[in-house]
Short mmCIF file of C-alpha atoms in Angstrom, two decimals:
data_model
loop_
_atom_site.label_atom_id
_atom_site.label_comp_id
_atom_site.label_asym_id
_atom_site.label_seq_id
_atom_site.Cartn_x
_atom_site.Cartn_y
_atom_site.Cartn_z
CA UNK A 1004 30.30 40.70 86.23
CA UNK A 1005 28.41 37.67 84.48
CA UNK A 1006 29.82 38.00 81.16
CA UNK A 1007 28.34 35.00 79.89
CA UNK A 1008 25.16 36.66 80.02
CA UNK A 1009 25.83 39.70 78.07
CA UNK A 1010 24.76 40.51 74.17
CA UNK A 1011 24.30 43.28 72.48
CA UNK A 1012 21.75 41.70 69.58
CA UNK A 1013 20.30 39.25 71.41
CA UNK A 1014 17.56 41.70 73.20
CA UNK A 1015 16.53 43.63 69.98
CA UNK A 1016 15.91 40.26 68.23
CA UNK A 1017 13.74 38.77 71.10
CA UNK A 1018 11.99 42.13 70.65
CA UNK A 1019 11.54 42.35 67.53
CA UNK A 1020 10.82 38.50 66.54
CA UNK A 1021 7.89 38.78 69.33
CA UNK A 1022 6.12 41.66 67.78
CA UNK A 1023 6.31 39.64 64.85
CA UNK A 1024 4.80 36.73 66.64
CA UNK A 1025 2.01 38.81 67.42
CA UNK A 1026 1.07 40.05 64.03
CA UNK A 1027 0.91 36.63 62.47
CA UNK A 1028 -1.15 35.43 65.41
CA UNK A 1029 -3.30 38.41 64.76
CA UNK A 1030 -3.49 37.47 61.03
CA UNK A 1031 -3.99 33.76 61.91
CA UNK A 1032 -6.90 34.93 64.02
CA UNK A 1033 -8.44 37.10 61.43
CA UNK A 1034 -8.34 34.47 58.85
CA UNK A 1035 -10.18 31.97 61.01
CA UNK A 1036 -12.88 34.24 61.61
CA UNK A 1037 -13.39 35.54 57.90
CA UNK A 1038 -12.59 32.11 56.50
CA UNK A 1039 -15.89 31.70 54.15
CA UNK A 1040 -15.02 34.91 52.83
CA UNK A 1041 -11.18 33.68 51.83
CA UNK A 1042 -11.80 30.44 50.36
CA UNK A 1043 -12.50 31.25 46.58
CA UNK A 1044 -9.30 33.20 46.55
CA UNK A 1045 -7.17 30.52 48.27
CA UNK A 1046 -3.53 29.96 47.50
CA UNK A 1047 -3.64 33.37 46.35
CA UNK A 1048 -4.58 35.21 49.49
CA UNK A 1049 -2.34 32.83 51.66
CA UNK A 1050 0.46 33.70 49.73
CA UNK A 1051 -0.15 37.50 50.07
CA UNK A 1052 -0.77 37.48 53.75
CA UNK A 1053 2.79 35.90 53.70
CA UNK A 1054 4.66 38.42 51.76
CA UNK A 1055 2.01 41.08 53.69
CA UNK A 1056 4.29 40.04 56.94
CA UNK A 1057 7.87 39.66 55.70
CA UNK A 1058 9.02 41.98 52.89
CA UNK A 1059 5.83 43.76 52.87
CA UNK A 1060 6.62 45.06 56.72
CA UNK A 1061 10.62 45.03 55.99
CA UNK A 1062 10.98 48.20 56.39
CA UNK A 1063 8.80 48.15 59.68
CA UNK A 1064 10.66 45.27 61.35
CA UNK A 1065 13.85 47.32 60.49
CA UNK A 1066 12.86 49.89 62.29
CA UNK A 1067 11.76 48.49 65.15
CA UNK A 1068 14.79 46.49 65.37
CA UNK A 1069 17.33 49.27 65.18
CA UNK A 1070 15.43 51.31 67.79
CA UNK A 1071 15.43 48.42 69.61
CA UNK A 1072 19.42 48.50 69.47
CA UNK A 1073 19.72 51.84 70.01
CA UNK A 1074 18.11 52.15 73.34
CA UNK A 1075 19.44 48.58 74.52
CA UNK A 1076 22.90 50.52 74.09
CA UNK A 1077 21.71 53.49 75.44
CA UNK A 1078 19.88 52.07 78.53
CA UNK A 1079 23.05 49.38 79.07
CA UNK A 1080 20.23 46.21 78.40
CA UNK A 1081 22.60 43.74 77.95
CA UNK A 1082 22.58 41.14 80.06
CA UNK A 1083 19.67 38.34 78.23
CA UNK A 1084 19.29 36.18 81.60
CA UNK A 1085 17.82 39.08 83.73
CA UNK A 1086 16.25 41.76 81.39
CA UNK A 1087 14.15 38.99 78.57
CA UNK A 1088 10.65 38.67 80.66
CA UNK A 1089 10.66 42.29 80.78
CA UNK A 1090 12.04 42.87 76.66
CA UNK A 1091 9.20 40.15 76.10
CA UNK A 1092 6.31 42.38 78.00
CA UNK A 1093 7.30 44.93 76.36
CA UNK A 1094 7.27 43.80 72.66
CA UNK A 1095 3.34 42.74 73.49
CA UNK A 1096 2.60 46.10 74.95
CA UNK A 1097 3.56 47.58 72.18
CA UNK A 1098 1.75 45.30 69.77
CA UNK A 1099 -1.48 45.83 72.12
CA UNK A 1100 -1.40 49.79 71.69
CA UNK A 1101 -0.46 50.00 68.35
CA UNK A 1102 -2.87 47.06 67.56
CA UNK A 1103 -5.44 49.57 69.06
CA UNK A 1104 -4.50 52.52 67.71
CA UNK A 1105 -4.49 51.73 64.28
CA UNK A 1106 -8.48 52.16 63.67
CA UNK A 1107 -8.46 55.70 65.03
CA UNK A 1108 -5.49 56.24 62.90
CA UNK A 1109 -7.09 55.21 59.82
CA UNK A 1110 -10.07 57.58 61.03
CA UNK A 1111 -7.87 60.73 61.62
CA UNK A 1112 -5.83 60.09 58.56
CA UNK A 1113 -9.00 60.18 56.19
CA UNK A 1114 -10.15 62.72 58.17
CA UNK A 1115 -6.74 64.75 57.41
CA UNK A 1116 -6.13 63.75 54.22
CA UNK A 1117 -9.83 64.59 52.96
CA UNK A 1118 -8.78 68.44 53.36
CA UNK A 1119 -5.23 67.90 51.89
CA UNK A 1120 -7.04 66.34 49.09
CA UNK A 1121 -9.63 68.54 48.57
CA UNK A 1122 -7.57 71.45 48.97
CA UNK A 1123 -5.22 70.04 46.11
CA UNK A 1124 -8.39 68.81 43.60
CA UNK A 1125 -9.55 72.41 43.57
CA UNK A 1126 -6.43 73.95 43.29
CA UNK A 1127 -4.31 72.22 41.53
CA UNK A 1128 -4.71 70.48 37.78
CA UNK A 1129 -2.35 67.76 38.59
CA UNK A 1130 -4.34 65.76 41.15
CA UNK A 1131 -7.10 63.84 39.61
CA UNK A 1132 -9.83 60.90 41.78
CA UNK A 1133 -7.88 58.33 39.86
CA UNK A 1134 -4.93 59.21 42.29
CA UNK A 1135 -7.06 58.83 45.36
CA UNK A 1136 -6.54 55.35 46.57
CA UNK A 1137 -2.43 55.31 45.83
CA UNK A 1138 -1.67 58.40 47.76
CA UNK A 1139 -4.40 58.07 50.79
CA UNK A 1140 -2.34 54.63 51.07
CA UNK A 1141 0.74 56.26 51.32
CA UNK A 1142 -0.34 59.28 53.43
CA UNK A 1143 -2.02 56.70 56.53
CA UNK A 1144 0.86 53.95 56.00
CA UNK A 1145 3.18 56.47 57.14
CA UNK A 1146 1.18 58.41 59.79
CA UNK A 1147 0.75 54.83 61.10
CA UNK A 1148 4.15 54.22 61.17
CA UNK A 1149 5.47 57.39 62.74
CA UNK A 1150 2.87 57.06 65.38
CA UNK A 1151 3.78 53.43 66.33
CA UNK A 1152 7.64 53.87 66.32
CA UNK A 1153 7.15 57.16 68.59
CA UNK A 1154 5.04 54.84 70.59
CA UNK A 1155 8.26 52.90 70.65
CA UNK A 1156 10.40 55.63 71.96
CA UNK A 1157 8.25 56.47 74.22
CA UNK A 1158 7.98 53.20 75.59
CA UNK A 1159 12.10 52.67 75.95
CA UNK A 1160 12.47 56.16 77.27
CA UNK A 1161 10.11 55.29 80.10
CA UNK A 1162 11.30 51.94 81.31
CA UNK A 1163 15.69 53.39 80.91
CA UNK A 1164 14.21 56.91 82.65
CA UNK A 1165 12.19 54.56 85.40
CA UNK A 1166 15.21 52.02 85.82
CA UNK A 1167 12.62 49.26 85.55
CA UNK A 1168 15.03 47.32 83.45
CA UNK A 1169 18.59 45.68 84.69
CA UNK A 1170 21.16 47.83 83.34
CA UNK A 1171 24.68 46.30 83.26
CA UNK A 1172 28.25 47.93 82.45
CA UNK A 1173 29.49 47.08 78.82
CA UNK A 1174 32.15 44.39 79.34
CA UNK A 1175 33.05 42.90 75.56
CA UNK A 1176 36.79 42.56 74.53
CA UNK A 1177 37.95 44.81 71.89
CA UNK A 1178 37.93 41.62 69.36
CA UNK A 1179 33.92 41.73 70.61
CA UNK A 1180 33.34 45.41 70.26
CA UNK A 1181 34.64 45.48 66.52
CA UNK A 1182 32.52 42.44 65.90
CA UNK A 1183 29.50 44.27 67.11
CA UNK A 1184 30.15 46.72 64.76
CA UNK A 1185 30.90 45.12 61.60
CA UNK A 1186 27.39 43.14 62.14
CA UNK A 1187 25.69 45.83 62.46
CA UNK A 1188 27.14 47.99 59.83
CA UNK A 1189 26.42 44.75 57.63
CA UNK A 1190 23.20 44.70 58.37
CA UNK A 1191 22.29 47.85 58.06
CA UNK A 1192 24.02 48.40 54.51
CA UNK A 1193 22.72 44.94 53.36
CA UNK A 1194 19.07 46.06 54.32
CA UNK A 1195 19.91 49.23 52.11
CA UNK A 1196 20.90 47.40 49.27
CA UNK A 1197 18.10 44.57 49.32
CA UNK A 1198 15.43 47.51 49.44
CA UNK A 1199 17.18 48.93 46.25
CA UNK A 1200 17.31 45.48 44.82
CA UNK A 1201 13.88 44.77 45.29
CA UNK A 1202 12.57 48.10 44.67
CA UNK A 1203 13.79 47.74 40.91
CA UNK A 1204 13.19 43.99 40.76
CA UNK A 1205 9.57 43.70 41.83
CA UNK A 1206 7.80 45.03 38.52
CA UNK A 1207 9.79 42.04 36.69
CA UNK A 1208 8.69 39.38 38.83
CA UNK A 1209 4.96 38.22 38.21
CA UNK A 1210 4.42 35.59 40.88
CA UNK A 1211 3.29 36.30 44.68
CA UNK A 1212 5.99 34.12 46.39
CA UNK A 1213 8.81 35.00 44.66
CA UNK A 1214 9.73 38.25 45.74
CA UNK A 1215 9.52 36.13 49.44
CA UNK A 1216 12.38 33.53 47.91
CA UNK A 1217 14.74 35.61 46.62
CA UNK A 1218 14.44 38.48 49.55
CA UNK A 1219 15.06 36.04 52.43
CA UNK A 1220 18.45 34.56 49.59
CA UNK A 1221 19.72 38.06 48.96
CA UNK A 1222 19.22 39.23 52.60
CA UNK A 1223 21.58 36.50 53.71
CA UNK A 1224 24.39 36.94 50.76
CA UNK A 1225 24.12 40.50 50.85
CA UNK A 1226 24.79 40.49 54.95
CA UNK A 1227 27.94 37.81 54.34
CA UNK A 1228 29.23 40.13 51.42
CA UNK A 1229 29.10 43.11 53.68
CA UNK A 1230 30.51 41.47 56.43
CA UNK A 1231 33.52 40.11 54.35
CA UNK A 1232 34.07 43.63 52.63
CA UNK A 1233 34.26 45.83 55.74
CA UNK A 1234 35.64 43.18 58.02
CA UNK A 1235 38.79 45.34 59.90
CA UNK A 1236 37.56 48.39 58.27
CA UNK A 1237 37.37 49.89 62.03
CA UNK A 1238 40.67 51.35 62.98
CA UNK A 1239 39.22 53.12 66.17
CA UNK A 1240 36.53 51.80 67.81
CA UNK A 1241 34.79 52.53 70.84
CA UNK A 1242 32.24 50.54 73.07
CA UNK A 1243 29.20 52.81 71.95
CA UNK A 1244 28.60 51.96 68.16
CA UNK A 1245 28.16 55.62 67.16
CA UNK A 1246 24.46 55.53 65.38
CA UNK A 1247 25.03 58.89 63.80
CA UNK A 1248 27.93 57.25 61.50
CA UNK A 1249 25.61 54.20 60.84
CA UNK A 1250 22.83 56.78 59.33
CA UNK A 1251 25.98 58.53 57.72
CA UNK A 1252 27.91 55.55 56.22
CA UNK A 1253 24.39 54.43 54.60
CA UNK A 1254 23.13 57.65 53.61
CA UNK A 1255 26.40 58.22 51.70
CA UNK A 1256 27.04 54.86 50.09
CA UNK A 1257 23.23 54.93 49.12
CA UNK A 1258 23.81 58.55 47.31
CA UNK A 1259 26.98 57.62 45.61
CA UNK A 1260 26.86 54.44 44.67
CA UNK A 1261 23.17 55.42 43.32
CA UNK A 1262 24.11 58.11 40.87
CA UNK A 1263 27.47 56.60 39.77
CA UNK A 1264 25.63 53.05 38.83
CA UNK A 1265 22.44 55.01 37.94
CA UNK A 1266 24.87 57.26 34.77
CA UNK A 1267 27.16 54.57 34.03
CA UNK A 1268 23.38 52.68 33.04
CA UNK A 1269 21.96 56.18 31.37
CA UNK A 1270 25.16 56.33 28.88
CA UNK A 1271 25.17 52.62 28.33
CA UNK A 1272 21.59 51.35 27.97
CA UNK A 1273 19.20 54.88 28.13
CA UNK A 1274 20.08 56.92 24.89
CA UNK A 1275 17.04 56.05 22.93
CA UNK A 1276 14.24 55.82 25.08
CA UNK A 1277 11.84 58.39 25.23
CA UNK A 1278 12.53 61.97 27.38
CA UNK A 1279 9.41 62.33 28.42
CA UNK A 1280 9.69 59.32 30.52
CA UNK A 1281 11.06 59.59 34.75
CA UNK A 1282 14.16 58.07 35.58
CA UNK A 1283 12.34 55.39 37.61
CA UNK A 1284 9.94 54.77 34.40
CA UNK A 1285 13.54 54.72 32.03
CA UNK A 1286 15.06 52.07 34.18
CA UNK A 1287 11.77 50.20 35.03
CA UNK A 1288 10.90 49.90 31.44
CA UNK A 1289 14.39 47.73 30.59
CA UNK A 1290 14.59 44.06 30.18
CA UNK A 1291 15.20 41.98 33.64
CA UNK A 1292 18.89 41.57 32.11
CA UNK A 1293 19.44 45.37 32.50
CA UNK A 1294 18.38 45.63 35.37
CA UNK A 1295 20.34 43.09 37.03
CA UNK A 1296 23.19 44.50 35.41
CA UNK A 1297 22.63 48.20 37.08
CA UNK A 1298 21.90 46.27 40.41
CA UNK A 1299 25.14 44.46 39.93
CA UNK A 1300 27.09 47.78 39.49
CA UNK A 1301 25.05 49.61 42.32
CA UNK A 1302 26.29 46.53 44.98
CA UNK A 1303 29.32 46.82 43.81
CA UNK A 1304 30.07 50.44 44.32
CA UNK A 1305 28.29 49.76 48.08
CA UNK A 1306 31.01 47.19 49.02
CA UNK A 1307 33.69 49.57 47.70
CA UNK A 1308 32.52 52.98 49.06
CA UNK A 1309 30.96 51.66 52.53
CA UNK A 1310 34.39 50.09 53.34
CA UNK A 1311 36.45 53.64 52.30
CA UNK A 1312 33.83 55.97 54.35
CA UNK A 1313 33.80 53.76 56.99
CA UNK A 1314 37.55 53.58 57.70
CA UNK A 1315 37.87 56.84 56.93
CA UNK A 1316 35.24 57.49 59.35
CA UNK A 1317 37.30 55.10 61.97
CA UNK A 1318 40.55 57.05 61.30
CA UNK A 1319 43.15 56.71 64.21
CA UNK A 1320 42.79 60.74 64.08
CA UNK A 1321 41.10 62.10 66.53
CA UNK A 1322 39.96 65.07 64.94
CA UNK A 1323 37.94 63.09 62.77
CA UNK A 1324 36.79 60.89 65.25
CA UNK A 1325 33.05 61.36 65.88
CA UNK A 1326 31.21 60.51 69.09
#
């Protein structure tokens, strides 16, 4: 077996990192073309289009990249040397349809959402025109994006079904395998926590290429801090990363570590303000210095209750071992 040839992230990156080749050569493209109409905003629109294709499409490119992962492990796509021209011919197959797709999209969604909204303006006393633009955004962002990642499955279900791909048996050391893990378990709790961060963040920070800066910083200390904390966390591991206890180790950590930090700031800082406010308006409303402080607690309880669930997930017991 040519071992030297094997990796388990390898693939997904290449994937993902050449869809995202495409878009900005799409969006390099576009602004050639519409130049004259660009030029009195500038710096300005530059600096959008950036954030536009990193943190504005985080959560896409997260996505994409864990579906990615999943079917490379499903499909055994491990070996780089023989399987990249194909990964590669995917990724710009898939940018191709869902380049083309997204213009009928926008059509049906208006189309759809037209009846939901009218349905709701005559009914309802609670939906007003002023709420039109926010929540047709919302409604076709996300039709877009279950469309294109089922476009996704699709696509990796045919090529493992079709064997069109090299598959290869799994052949990492134990040492390997728990590495594999505690990567991606950092990297899926540190994308957690830097969406929470920057979900609470963003209304305090005024200029365009900020949010950029300090995304890209925390996204790299958050990943080391994760890696550090659950490092030998894994008493049982086996050469499938389970995907189900991924989704389960984040989902809980998220929940807990939420609504502990989340009342430990109510009692502390939240007394005072006005009831009539939301939750997300209360904590919104406080000074940057607040904030950091419940972000501070929140990543705190994520190091300490992702390691516990984890290794009690990863229990030598076999009853409680999930495959």
């Amino acid at each position: 077996m040519d071992t030297q040839n094997q990796s388990y992230f390898k693939l997904p990156s290449l994937f993902t990192f050449i869809y995202f080749g495409c878009l900005i050569f799409k969006s390099i493209i576009n602004l050639v073309i519409k130049s004259d109409s660009y030029l009195s905003e500038g710096d300005i629109y530059i600096a959008q289009l950036i954030y536009s294709l990193t943190l504005g499409s985080m959560n896409y490119y997260f996505l994409v990249f864990i579906i990615s992962v999943f079917f490379c492990q499903k499909y055994c796509i491990y070996n780089v040397s023989k399987n990249w021209k194909i990964i590669s011919l995917l990724s710009v197959i898939f940018f191709l349809i869902t380049y083309f797709l997204q213009t009928p999209l926008f059509e049906f969604g208006f189309e759809i959402f037209m009846q939901f909204h009218n349905y709701f303006l005559i009914n309802f006393d609670f939906i007003n025109d002023d709420s039109f633009p926010y929540f047709y955004f919302i409604f076709t962002y996300r039709l877009i994006l279950i469309v294109d990642l089922l476009v996704l499955i699709i696509m990796f279900y045919f090529i493992g079904r079709n064997n069109i791909i090299y598959r290869s048996a799994i052949n990492f050391n134990s040492d390997q395998l728990e590495k594999i893990h505690i990567q991606l378990y950092s990297i899926f709790l540190s994308y957690i926590s830097l969406a929470i961060i920057y979900h609470f963040l963003q209304p305090s920070i005024s200029l365009v290429m900020a949010p950029i800066l300090i995304g890209l910083l925390l996204s790299v200390i958050l990943y080391i801090l994760f890696t550090v904390v659950i490092k030998n966390s894994f008493e049982q591991v086996n050469s499938k990363v389970s995907f189900a206890k991924l989704i389960l180790t984040g989902v809980i950590t998220t929940f807990l570590s939420g609504l502990v930090s989340t009342t430990i700031y109510y009692v502390i800082f939240m007394n005072d303000i006005s009831p009539s406010l939301s939750l997300i308006s209360k904590i919104q409303s406080q000074s940057l210095n607040n904030l950091i402080f419940l972000l501070a607690i929140n990543l705190l309880l994520s190091l300490l209750i992702s390691r516990y669930f984890i290794k009690f997930l990863y229990k030598k017991d076999e009853s409680l071992f999930i495959n």
